[in-house]
Tab-separated table of C-alpha atoms and ligand atoms in Angstrom:
chain	number	residue	atom	x	y	z
A	1419	UNK	CA	55.649	-100.461	15.788
A	1420	UNK	CA	52.100	-101.486	16.533
A	1421	UNK	CA	49.223	-99.928	14.598
A	1422	UNK	CA	48.212	-97.784	17.571
A	1423	UNK	CA	51.673	-96.228	17.888
A	1424	UNK	CA	51.531	-92.427	18.255
A	1425	UNK	CA	54.016	-91.989	15.390
A	1426	UNK	CA	51.818	-93.929	12.966
A	1427	UNK	CA	48.711	-92.112	14.193
A	1428	UNK	CA	50.327	-88.702	13.653
A	1429	UNK	CA	51.384	-89.684	10.145
A	1430	UNK	CA	47.933	-90.967	9.351
A	1431	UNK	CA	46.386	-87.726	10.415
A	1432	UNK	CA	48.877	-85.112	9.225
A	1433	UNK	CA	51.174	-86.495	6.513
A	1434	UNK	CA	49.971	-86.926	2.929
A	1435	UNK	CA	50.113	-90.658	2.213
A	1436	UNK	CA	51.989	-90.431	-1.113
A	1437	UNK	CA	54.639	-92.899	0.090
A	1438	UNK	CA	54.204	-96.529	0.969
A	1439	UNK	CA	56.004	-96.660	4.308
A	1440	UNK	CA	56.965	-99.605	6.442
A	1441	UNK	CA	55.811	-99.401	10.080
A	1442	UNK	CA	59.382	-98.851	11.272
A	1443	UNK	CA	60.666	-95.625	12.802
A	1444	UNK	CA	64.417	-95.184	12.345
A	1445	UNK	CA	66.240	-93.099	14.909
A	1446	UNK	CA	69.984	-93.582	14.482
A	1447	UNK	CA	72.513	-94.882	11.992
A	1448	UNK	CA	76.193	-95.601	11.707
A	1449	UNK	CA	77.898	-96.956	8.618
A	1450	UNK	CA	75.804	-99.785	7.211
A	1451	UNK	CA	73.748	-100.186	10.370
A	1452	UNK	CA	70.596	-98.412	11.550
A	1453	UNK	CA	68.483	-98.664	14.658
A	1454	UNK	CA	64.745	-98.208	15.113
A	1455	UNK	CA	62.848	-96.628	17.991
A	1456	UNK	CA	62.480	-100.033	19.663
A	1457	UNK	CA	66.250	-100.508	19.678
A	1458	UNK	CA	66.261	-103.112	16.879
A	1459	UNK	CA	69.394	-103.060	14.745
A	1460	UNK	CA	69.234	-103.444	10.966
A	1461	UNK	CA	71.904	-104.109	8.378
A	1462	UNK	CA	71.349	-101.630	5.562
A	1463	UNK	CA	72.049	-102.745	1.978
A	1464	UNK	CA	70.083	-99.751	0.683
A	1465	UNK	CA	71.181	-96.844	2.884
A	1466	UNK	CA	69.234	-93.688	2.206
A	1467	UNK	CA	67.888	-94.925	-1.151
A	1468	UNK	CA	71.390	-94.502	-2.550
A	1469	UNK	CA	72.032	-91.149	-0.863
A	1470	UNK	CA	74.158	-92.529	1.952
A	1471	UNK	CA	76.917	-93.909	-0.243
A	1472	UNK	CA	79.377	-93.425	2.628
A	1473	UNK	CA	76.993	-95.134	5.043
A	1474	UNK	CA	75.015	-93.427	7.777
A	1475	UNK	CA	76.622	-90.410	9.455
A	1476	UNK	CA	80.146	-90.563	7.970
A	1477	UNK	CA	82.312	-88.782	10.598
A	1478	UNK	CA	84.040	-86.260	8.283
A	1479	UNK	CA	80.705	-85.164	6.843
A	1480	UNK	CA	79.093	-84.936	10.291
A	1481	UNK	CA	81.966	-82.813	11.555
A	1482	UNK	CA	82.037	-80.530	8.501
A	1483	UNK	CA	78.281	-79.906	8.696
A	1484	UNK	CA	78.354	-79.333	12.455
A	1485	UNK	CA	81.132	-76.797	12.063
A	1486	UNK	CA	79.361	-75.077	9.171
A	1487	UNK	CA	75.909	-74.671	10.759
A	1488	UNK	CA	77.458	-72.788	13.653
A	1489	UNK	CA	79.261	-70.430	11.280
A	1490	UNK	CA	76.860	-69.629	8.467
A	1491	UNK	CA	73.730	-71.545	7.470
A	1492	UNK	CA	72.650	-69.811	4.321
A	1493	UNK	CA	73.659	-66.992	2.028
A	1494	UNK	CA	72.052	-66.256	-1.312
A	1495	UNK	CA	73.895	-66.672	-4.577
A	1496	UNK	CA	74.255	-62.914	-4.889
A	1497	UNK	CA	77.408	-63.354	-2.791
A	1498	UNK	CA	80.453	-65.549	-3.114
A	1499	UNK	CA	81.163	-68.317	-0.655
A	1500	UNK	CA	84.580	-69.873	-0.842
A	1501	UNK	CA	83.329	-73.420	-0.263
A	1502	UNK	CA	80.960	-73.403	-3.274
A	1503	UNK	CA	83.842	-72.539	-5.586
A	1504	UNK	CA	86.047	-75.149	-3.936
A	1505	UNK	CA	83.315	-77.796	-4.299
A	1506	UNK	CA	82.911	-76.962	-7.989
A	1507	UNK	CA	86.683	-77.208	-8.487
A	1508	UNK	CA	86.814	-80.659	-6.865
A	1509	UNK	CA	83.919	-81.968	-8.971
A	1510	UNK	CA	85.456	-80.511	-12.116
A	1511	UNK	CA	88.858	-82.045	-11.380
A	1512	UNK	CA	87.393	-85.492	-10.721
A	1513	UNK	CA	85.307	-85.445	-13.903
A	1514	UNK	CA	85.726	-83.854	-17.333
A	1515	UNK	CA	86.705	-80.335	-16.335
A	1516	UNK	CA	84.268	-77.511	-16.899
A	1517	UNK	CA	81.888	-75.801	-14.522
A	1518	UNK	CA	79.120	-76.542	-12.045
A	1519	UNK	CA	75.632	-75.236	-11.298
A	1520	UNK	CA	74.279	-76.216	-7.881
A	1521	UNK	CA	70.732	-77.086	-6.854
A	1522	UNK	CA	69.121	-79.310	-4.235
A	1523	UNK	CA	68.008	-82.592	-5.758
A	1524	UNK	CA	68.208	-84.908	-8.716
A	1525	UNK	CA	65.057	-83.720	-10.365
A	1526	UNK	CA	66.273	-80.112	-10.087
A	1527	UNK	CA	69.609	-81.017	-11.615
A	1528	UNK	CA	67.760	-82.580	-14.545
A	1529	UNK	CA	65.475	-79.546	-14.901
A	1530	UNK	CA	68.615	-77.439	-15.118
A	1531	UNK	CA	69.956	-79.811	-17.788
A	1532	UNK	CA	66.707	-79.639	-19.778
A	1533	UNK	CA	66.814	-75.839	-19.709
A	1534	UNK	CA	70.519	-75.760	-20.546
A	1535	UNK	CA	70.234	-77.994	-23.617
A	1536	UNK	CA	67.184	-76.080	-24.855
A	1537	UNK	CA	68.911	-72.728	-24.351
A	1538	UNK	CA	71.976	-74.108	-26.117
A	1539	UNK	CA	69.856	-75.320	-29.031
A	1540	UNK	CA	67.619	-72.232	-29.236
A	1541	UNK	CA	65.902	-70.931	-31.254
A	1542	UNK	CA	65.342	-73.950	-33.503
A	1543	UNK	CA	66.190	-77.028	-31.478
A	1544	UNK	CA	64.305	-78.181	-28.426
A	1545	UNK	CA	63.587	-81.928	-28.712
A	1546	UNK	CA	65.300	-84.283	-26.278
A	1547	UNK	CA	65.603	-88.033	-26.767
A	1548	UNK	CA	65.249	-90.108	-23.590
A	1549	UNK	CA	64.868	-93.843	-22.958
A	1550	UNK	CA	62.200	-96.309	-21.923
A	1551	UNK	CA	62.759	-97.522	-18.379
A	1552	UNK	CA	64.701	-94.374	-17.522
A	1553	UNK	CA	64.069	-92.303	-14.427
A	1554	UNK	CA	64.858	-88.605	-14.071
A	1555	UNK	CA	62.753	-87.304	-11.179
A	1556	UNK	CA	59.314	-86.052	-10.210
A	1557	UNK	CA	59.014	-82.429	-11.266
A	1558	UNK	CA	56.970	-82.104	-14.439
A	1559	UNK	CA	59.884	-81.639	-16.841
A	1560	UNK	CA	61.845	-84.546	-15.379
A	1561	UNK	CA	58.681	-86.659	-15.223
A	1562	UNK	CA	58.100	-85.914	-18.902
A	1563	UNK	CA	61.684	-87.002	-19.591
A	1564	UNK	CA	60.978	-90.228	-17.708
A	1565	UNK	CA	59.694	-92.657	-20.354
A	1566	UNK	CA	57.586	-94.807	-18.036
A	1567	UNK	CA	53.827	-94.498	-18.618
A	1568	UNK	CA	52.996	-95.418	-15.009
A	1569	UNK	CA	54.529	-92.107	-13.852
A	1570	UNK	CA	52.516	-90.071	-16.382
A	1571	UNK	CA	49.028	-91.267	-15.528
A	1572	UNK	CA	46.674	-88.383	-14.796
A	1573	UNK	CA	49.352	-85.691	-15.176
A	1574	UNK	CA	48.808	-84.639	-18.772
A	1575	UNK	CA	49.528	-82.591	-20.681
A	1576	UNK	CA	53.197	-83.290	-20.059
A	1577	UNK	CA	56.061	-81.009	-21.056
A	1578	UNK	CA	56.435	-81.374	-24.828
A	1579	UNK	CA	59.496	-82.150	-26.885
A	1580	UNK	CA	60.575	-85.489	-25.405
A	1581	UNK	CA	61.002	-88.462	-27.728
A	1582	UNK	CA	61.400	-91.934	-26.255
A	1583	UNK	CA	63.613	-94.730	-27.560
A	1584	UNK	CA	64.109	-98.287	-26.300
A	1585	UNK	CA	67.205	-98.433	-24.055
A	1586	UNK	CA	70.028	-99.983	-26.067
A	1587	UNK	CA	68.499	-99.386	-29.506
A	1588	UNK	CA	70.799	-97.130	-31.546
A	1589	UNK	CA	68.748	-97.413	-34.729
A	1590	UNK	CA	65.664	-96.164	-32.918
A	1591	UNK	CA	67.639	-93.161	-31.685
A	1592	UNK	CA	68.903	-92.468	-35.201
A	1593	UNK	CA	65.332	-92.453	-36.513
A	1594	UNK	CA	64.158	-90.034	-33.823
A	1595	UNK	CA	66.810	-87.393	-34.538
A	1596	UNK	CA	65.572	-84.481	-36.624
A	1597	UNK	CA	66.431	-80.806	-37.189
A	1598	UNK	CA	64.774	-79.882	-33.907
A	1599	UNK	CA	66.642	-82.342	-31.700
A	1600	UNK	CA	69.039	-80.718	-29.235
A	1601	UNK	CA	70.047	-83.483	-26.848
A	1602	UNK	CA	70.086	-87.108	-25.756
A	1603	UNK	CA	69.482	-87.650	-22.033
A	1604	UNK	CA	69.982	-90.949	-20.221
A	1605	UNK	CA	71.281	-92.711	-17.147
A	1606	UNK	CA	74.510	-94.492	-18.125
A	1607	UNK	CA	73.150	-97.381	-16.040
A	1608	UNK	CA	69.397	-97.379	-15.427
A	1609	UNK	CA	68.788	-97.542	-11.678
A	1610	UNK	CA	65.103	-97.356	-10.874
A	1611	UNK	CA	64.506	-99.126	-14.203
A	1612	UNK	CA	66.038	-102.276	-12.711
A	1613	UNK	CA	69.840	-101.843	-12.802
A	1614	UNK	CA	70.009	-102.087	-16.604
A	1615	UNK	CA	73.587	-101.952	-17.861
A	1616	UNK	CA	74.038	-100.866	-21.473
A	1617	UNK	CA	76.808	-102.096	-23.725
A	1618	UNK	CA	79.848	-99.902	-24.186
A	1619	UNK	CA	78.996	-99.895	-27.920
A	1620	UNK	CA	75.587	-98.391	-27.242
A	1621	UNK	CA	77.016	-95.470	-25.277
A	1622	UNK	CA	79.819	-95.033	-27.826
A	1623	UNK	CA	77.184	-95.011	-30.572
A	1624	UNK	CA	75.215	-92.305	-28.769
A	1625	UNK	CA	78.394	-90.241	-28.444
A	1626	UNK	CA	78.982	-90.577	-32.204
A	1627	UNK	CA	75.392	-89.660	-33.039
A	1628	UNK	CA	75.553	-86.650	-30.743
A	1629	UNK	CA	78.773	-85.468	-32.387
A	1630	UNK	CA	77.476	-86.072	-35.923
A	1631	UNK	CA	74.263	-84.116	-35.289
A	1632	UNK	CA	75.627	-81.529	-32.854
A	1633	UNK	CA	73.486	-82.783	-29.999
A	1634	UNK	CA	74.428	-82.548	-26.351
A	1635	UNK	CA	74.891	-85.889	-24.622
A	1636	UNK	CA	73.537	-85.643	-21.063
A	1637	UNK	CA	74.249	-88.332	-18.483
A	1638	UNK	CA	71.960	-88.437	-15.468
A	1639	UNK	CA	74.427	-89.717	-12.878
A	1640	UNK	CA	72.181	-88.917	-9.921
A	1641	UNK	CA	72.271	-92.584	-8.869
A	1642	UNK	CA	75.465	-93.807	-10.564
A	1643	UNK	CA	77.735	-90.916	-9.593
A	1644	UNK	CA	80.148	-90.213	-6.728
A	1645	UNK	CA	81.759	-93.640	-6.602
A	1646	UNK	CA	78.721	-95.894	-6.812
A	1647	UNK	CA	80.236	-97.921	-9.661
A	1648	UNK	CA	83.746	-98.075	-8.220
A	1649	UNK	CA	84.716	-95.052	-10.335
A	1650	UNK	CA	83.938	-91.458	-9.481
A	1651	UNK	CA	81.346	-91.453	-12.258
A	1652	UNK	CA	79.804	-94.239	-14.347
A	1653	UNK	CA	80.836	-92.568	-17.607
A	1654	UNK	CA	84.440	-93.313	-16.588
A	1655	UNK	CA	83.562	-96.993	-16.266
A	1656	UNK	CA	82.491	-96.992	-19.929
A	1657	UNK	CA	85.063	-94.463	-21.156
A	1658	UNK	CA	82.358	-92.336	-22.807
A	1659	UNK	CA	82.345	-88.664	-21.835
A	1660	UNK	CA	79.081	-86.695	-21.700
A	1661	UNK	CA	78.693	-82.966	-22.431
A	1662	UNK	CA	76.486	-82.492	-19.392
A	1663	UNK	CA	76.243	-84.550	-16.211
A	1664	UNK	CA	73.700	-84.311	-13.401
A	1665	UNK	CA	74.365	-85.356	-9.818
A	1666	UNK	CA	72.468	-85.565	-6.524
A	1667	UNK	CA	71.688	-88.473	-4.146
A	1668	UNK	CA	75.180	-89.340	-2.821
A	1669	UNK	CA	76.634	-85.940	-3.747
A	1670	UNK	CA	76.441	-84.644	-0.155
A	1671	UNK	CA	76.185	-88.001	1.685
A	1672	UNK	CA	72.534	-87.439	2.524
A	1673	UNK	CA	72.368	-83.669	2.940
A	1674	UNK	CA	70.140	-82.280	0.178
A	1675	UNK	CA	72.244	-81.250	-2.782
A	1676	UNK	CA	72.326	-81.483	-6.550
A	1677	UNK	CA	74.632	-80.328	-9.302
A	1678	UNK	CA	74.948	-80.003	-13.034
A	1679	UNK	CA	78.381	-80.143	-14.631
A	1680	UNK	CA	79.150	-79.107	-18.160
A	1681	UNK	CA	82.086	-77.959	-20.253
A	1682	UNK	CA	83.218	-74.336	-20.181
A	1683	UNK	CA	82.142	-74.030	-23.831
A	1684	UNK	CA	78.512	-75.011	-23.140
A	1685	UNK	CA	78.151	-73.463	-19.664
A	1686	UNK	CA	77.521	-69.857	-20.865
A	1687	UNK	CA	74.213	-71.007	-22.420
A	1688	UNK	CA	72.853	-71.014	-18.872
A	1689	UNK	CA	73.178	-67.236	-18.894
A	1690	UNK	CA	72.418	-64.911	-15.974
A	1691	UNK	CA	68.725	-64.616	-15.248
A	1692	UNK	CA	67.728	-67.831	-17.000
A	1693	UNK	CA	68.009	-70.238	-14.117
A	1694	UNK	CA	68.534	-70.256	-10.357
A	1695	UNK	CA	68.033	-72.201	-7.145
A	1696	UNK	CA	67.690	-70.297	-3.892
A	1697	UNK	CA	69.326	-72.987	-1.781
A	1698	UNK	CA	71.683	-74.218	-4.508
A	1699	UNK	CA	75.291	-74.596	-3.406
A	1700	UNK	CA	74.512	-73.389	0.112
A	1701	UNK	CA	77.224	-73.507	2.781
A	1702	UNK	CA	75.948	-76.691	4.423
A	1703	UNK	CA	75.612	-78.617	1.155
A	1704	UNK	CA	79.027	-77.359	0.060
A	1705	UNK	CA	80.628	-78.434	3.354
A	1706	UNK	CA	79.000	-81.873	3.061
A	1707	UNK	CA	79.899	-82.164	-0.637
A	1708	UNK	CA	83.544	-81.338	-0.045
A	1709	UNK	CA	83.749	-83.669	2.960
A	1710	UNK	CA	82.185	-86.439	0.864
A	1711	UNK	CA	84.871	-86.125	-1.810
A	1712	UNK	CA	87.628	-85.901	0.801
A	1713	UNK	CA	86.340	-89.017	2.567
A	1714	UNK	CA	86.319	-91.030	-0.664
A	1715	UNK	CA	89.877	-89.889	-1.397
A	1716	UNK	CA	91.437	-90.137	2.030
A	1717	UNK	CA	89.839	-93.473	2.920
A	1718	UNK	CA	90.634	-94.940	-0.497
A	1719	UNK	CA	87.002	-95.860	-0.917
A	1720	UNK	CA	86.984	-96.366	-4.688
A	1721	UNK	CA	89.457	-99.233	-4.297
A	1722	UNK	CA	87.620	-100.542	-1.228
A	1723	UNK	CA	84.282	-100.448	-3.065
A	1724	UNK	CA	85.775	-102.393	-5.964
A	1725	UNK	CA	87.028	-105.060	-3.544
A	1726	UNK	CA	83.728	-105.278	-1.708
A	1727	UNK	CA	81.869	-105.403	-5.038
A	1728	UNK	CA	83.911	-108.494	-5.879
A	1729	UNK	CA	82.809	-110.145	-2.648
A	1730	UNK	CA	79.185	-109.318	-3.455
A	1731	UNK	CA	79.658	-110.676	-6.979
A	1732	UNK	CA	81.059	-113.985	-5.756
A	1733	UNK	CA	78.282	-114.418	-3.205
A	1734	UNK	CA	75.456	-113.422	-5.540
A	1735	UNK	CA	76.680	-115.488	-8.498
A	1736	UNK	CA	76.852	-118.493	-6.201
A	1737	UNK	CA	73.345	-117.776	-4.994
A	1738	UNK	CA	72.085	-117.465	-8.561
A	1739	UNK	CA	73.532	-120.876	-9.381
A	1740	UNK	CA	71.840	-122.523	-6.409
A	1741	UNK	CA	68.535	-120.684	-6.525
A	1742	UNK	CA	66.497	-120.766	-9.734
A	1743	UNK	CA	64.326	-117.924	-8.391
A	1744	UNK	CA	67.170	-115.609	-9.472
A	1745	UNK	CA	66.926	-115.066	-13.221
A	1746	UNK	CA	69.936	-112.776	-13.520
A	1747	UNK	CA	72.452	-110.809	-11.433
A	1748	UNK	CA	73.374	-107.382	-12.799
A	1749	UNK	CA	76.106	-105.426	-11.062
A	1750	UNK	CA	78.525	-102.598	-11.573
A	1751	UNK	CA	80.408	-101.865	-8.363
A	1752	UNK	CA	77.994	-101.066	-5.560
A	1753	UNK	CA	74.975	-100.977	-7.856
A	1754	UNK	CA	73.325	-104.378	-7.852
A	1755	UNK	CA	70.127	-105.820	-9.291
A	1756	UNK	CA	68.833	-109.361	-8.820
A	1757	UNK	CA	66.173	-110.071	-11.402
A	1758	UNK	CA	63.756	-112.630	-9.938
A	1759	UNK	CA	61.305	-114.884	-11.744
A	1760	UNK	CA	58.606	-113.633	-9.378
A	1761	UNK	CA	57.583	-110.452	-7.568
A	1762	UNK	CA	60.069	-109.238	-4.945
A	1763	UNK	CA	57.881	-107.427	-2.392
A	1764	UNK	CA	57.661	-110.485	-0.112
A	1765	UNK	CA	61.440	-110.865	-0.248
A	1766	UNK	CA	61.872	-107.268	0.924
A	1767	UNK	CA	59.378	-107.830	3.749
A	1768	UNK	CA	60.996	-111.070	4.891
A	1769	UNK	CA	64.448	-109.485	4.836
A	1770	UNK	CA	63.066	-106.622	6.919
A	1771	UNK	CA	61.706	-109.185	9.403
A	1772	UNK	CA	65.266	-110.545	9.588
A	1773	UNK	CA	66.674	-107.032	10.032
A	1774	UNK	CA	68.133	-106.566	6.548
A	1775	UNK	CA	67.091	-103.518	4.511
A	1776	UNK	CA	66.903	-103.947	0.733
A	1777	UNK	CA	64.739	-102.585	-2.088
A	1778	UNK	CA	62.675	-103.935	-4.934
A	1779	UNK	CA	62.163	-101.988	-8.177
A	1780	UNK	CA	60.114	-102.729	-11.301
A	1781	UNK	CA	58.342	-105.321	-9.098
A	1782	UNK	CA	60.765	-108.176	-9.855
A	1783	UNK	CA	64.233	-106.660	-9.371
A	1784	UNK	CA	65.827	-106.777	-5.931
A	1785	UNK	CA	68.034	-103.693	-5.834
A	1786	UNK	CA	70.995	-103.232	-3.508
A	1787	UNK	CA	72.829	-99.909	-3.256
A	1788	UNK	CA	75.264	-100.658	-0.411
A	1789	UNK	CA	77.606	-98.125	1.149
A	1790	UNK	CA	81.093	-97.931	-0.380
A	1791	UNK	CA	82.632	-98.429	3.043
A	1792	UNK	CA	80.682	-101.567	3.886
A	1793	UNK	CA	82.797	-104.298	5.481
A	1794	UNK	CA	83.220	-107.880	4.318
A	1795	UNK	CA	81.561	-109.424	7.398
A	1796	UNK	CA	78.536	-107.197	6.842
A	1797	UNK	CA	78.276	-108.357	3.232
A	1798	UNK	CA	78.496	-112.009	4.263
A	1799	UNK	CA	75.946	-111.574	7.034
A	1800	UNK	CA	73.463	-109.757	4.795
A	1801	UNK	CA	73.936	-112.222	1.955
A	1802	UNK	CA	73.270	-115.094	4.380
A	1803	UNK	CA	69.913	-113.500	5.187
A	1804	UNK	CA	69.141	-112.795	1.541
A	1805	UNK	CA	70.004	-116.357	0.523
A	1806	UNK	CA	67.864	-117.816	3.291
A	1807	UNK	CA	64.906	-115.648	2.291
A	1808	UNK	CA	65.299	-116.324	-1.431
A	1809	UNK	CA	65.623	-120.060	-0.720
A	1810	UNK	CA	62.343	-119.863	1.143
A	1811	UNK	CA	60.675	-118.153	-1.838
A	1812	UNK	CA	61.695	-121.087	-4.052
A	1813	UNK	CA	60.367	-123.715	-1.694
A	1814	UNK	CA	57.082	-121.807	-1.454
A	1815	UNK	CA	56.523	-121.571	-5.183
B	495	PLP	C1	66.630	-90.524	-7.675
B	495	PLP	C2	66.892	-90.123	-9.078
B	495	PLP	C3	66.463	-88.873	-9.587
B	495	PLP	C4	65.630	-87.928	-8.766
B	495	PLP	O1	66.325	-87.406	-7.697
B	495	PLP	P1	65.542	-86.575	-6.558
B	495	PLP	O2	66.624	-86.071	-5.675
B	495	PLP	O3	64.591	-87.522	-5.890
B	495	PLP	O4	64.819	-85.484	-7.253
B	495	PLP	C5	66.819	-88.548	-10.869
B	495	PLP	N1	67.538	-89.368	-11.634
B	495	PLP	C6	67.969	-90.568	-11.189
B	495	PLP	C7	68.791	-91.418	-12.082
B	495	PLP	C8	67.646	-90.990	-9.895
B	495	PLP	O5	68.045	-92.187	-9.469
């Protein structure tokens, strides 16, 4: 798009500029490919910021949503809808049992978790331990839980009661626990923080601490959940079960939806009247959520994602050996971070110029969140572009 394009002009005039947007207007997508208004095709290694884990417009989800909108768009949670119960059952059966609360986004799921653990710990316990480099969303509670000073600037006073520990430091967590602590909240793999993968021992240690001090262990699986890691949920990759889990992003394949799951023993703490979400678990989200789970099952996508992750791993490890600009490759399934020795913004721009969509987080980490149903030739093609661009970065520096 040129700078005098009507789309850009309308944005400039009427849309609050809180996002840094590229001058590209996307109009259509299918699988791991998207097209812009000028008809240019892009290969998408970051579809929907992690929301489109089944790629753009997965047919079962499209069909389920189309059918649903013609039948019933919204009903409040004063009534029962069969699909919401069915969705909860499927999530429960694929995770640790228990029950679901539905909302519309990741930050809302975490707000529900914050309220739940406080209600469960009331009246004496309210403090929650979270981790540096974590990310939990943009509402004030979730922002306060997010231990990254850059997201707090100018917002004070924040919601009280959060205590921050270095990610991976069990001793620090131990020291922060007191009589008022009710929970430990973390992403089992930090996403926005740069695809930081903890050791199994760290998560096991947190589980032990939580049990010893009767704290609730909350996993924010908003980015890691629904198959991203090659398992339904990242906690299954590590074999460490949380008491509470939050989900969103890929939960409904791109339709807005969020959920909190917890055990049947803890669930009653979120008692009637204490929490709600008007749109939570609505018929469209439920239809999309169910179709998402069915697609993963019926198309065997966990196994496919594990295979494709191996192809990524081989390509990226090779790249890292050839190109010193790559400091480290971190990957679990379809969650990939390439730590560079320099800033990554130019890499993202140059990939965009070559019609490959990627992301950079924490300024030096190239992040890829590819679709689970990506195909091998797409991986090879995108990695060719990435390698060419990264090779260019080296020769420039
Ligand atoms: C994206 C993200 C959130 C926030 O989700 P929203 O839907 O944008 O509110 C929370 N936690 C994690 C781990 C995320 O990646």
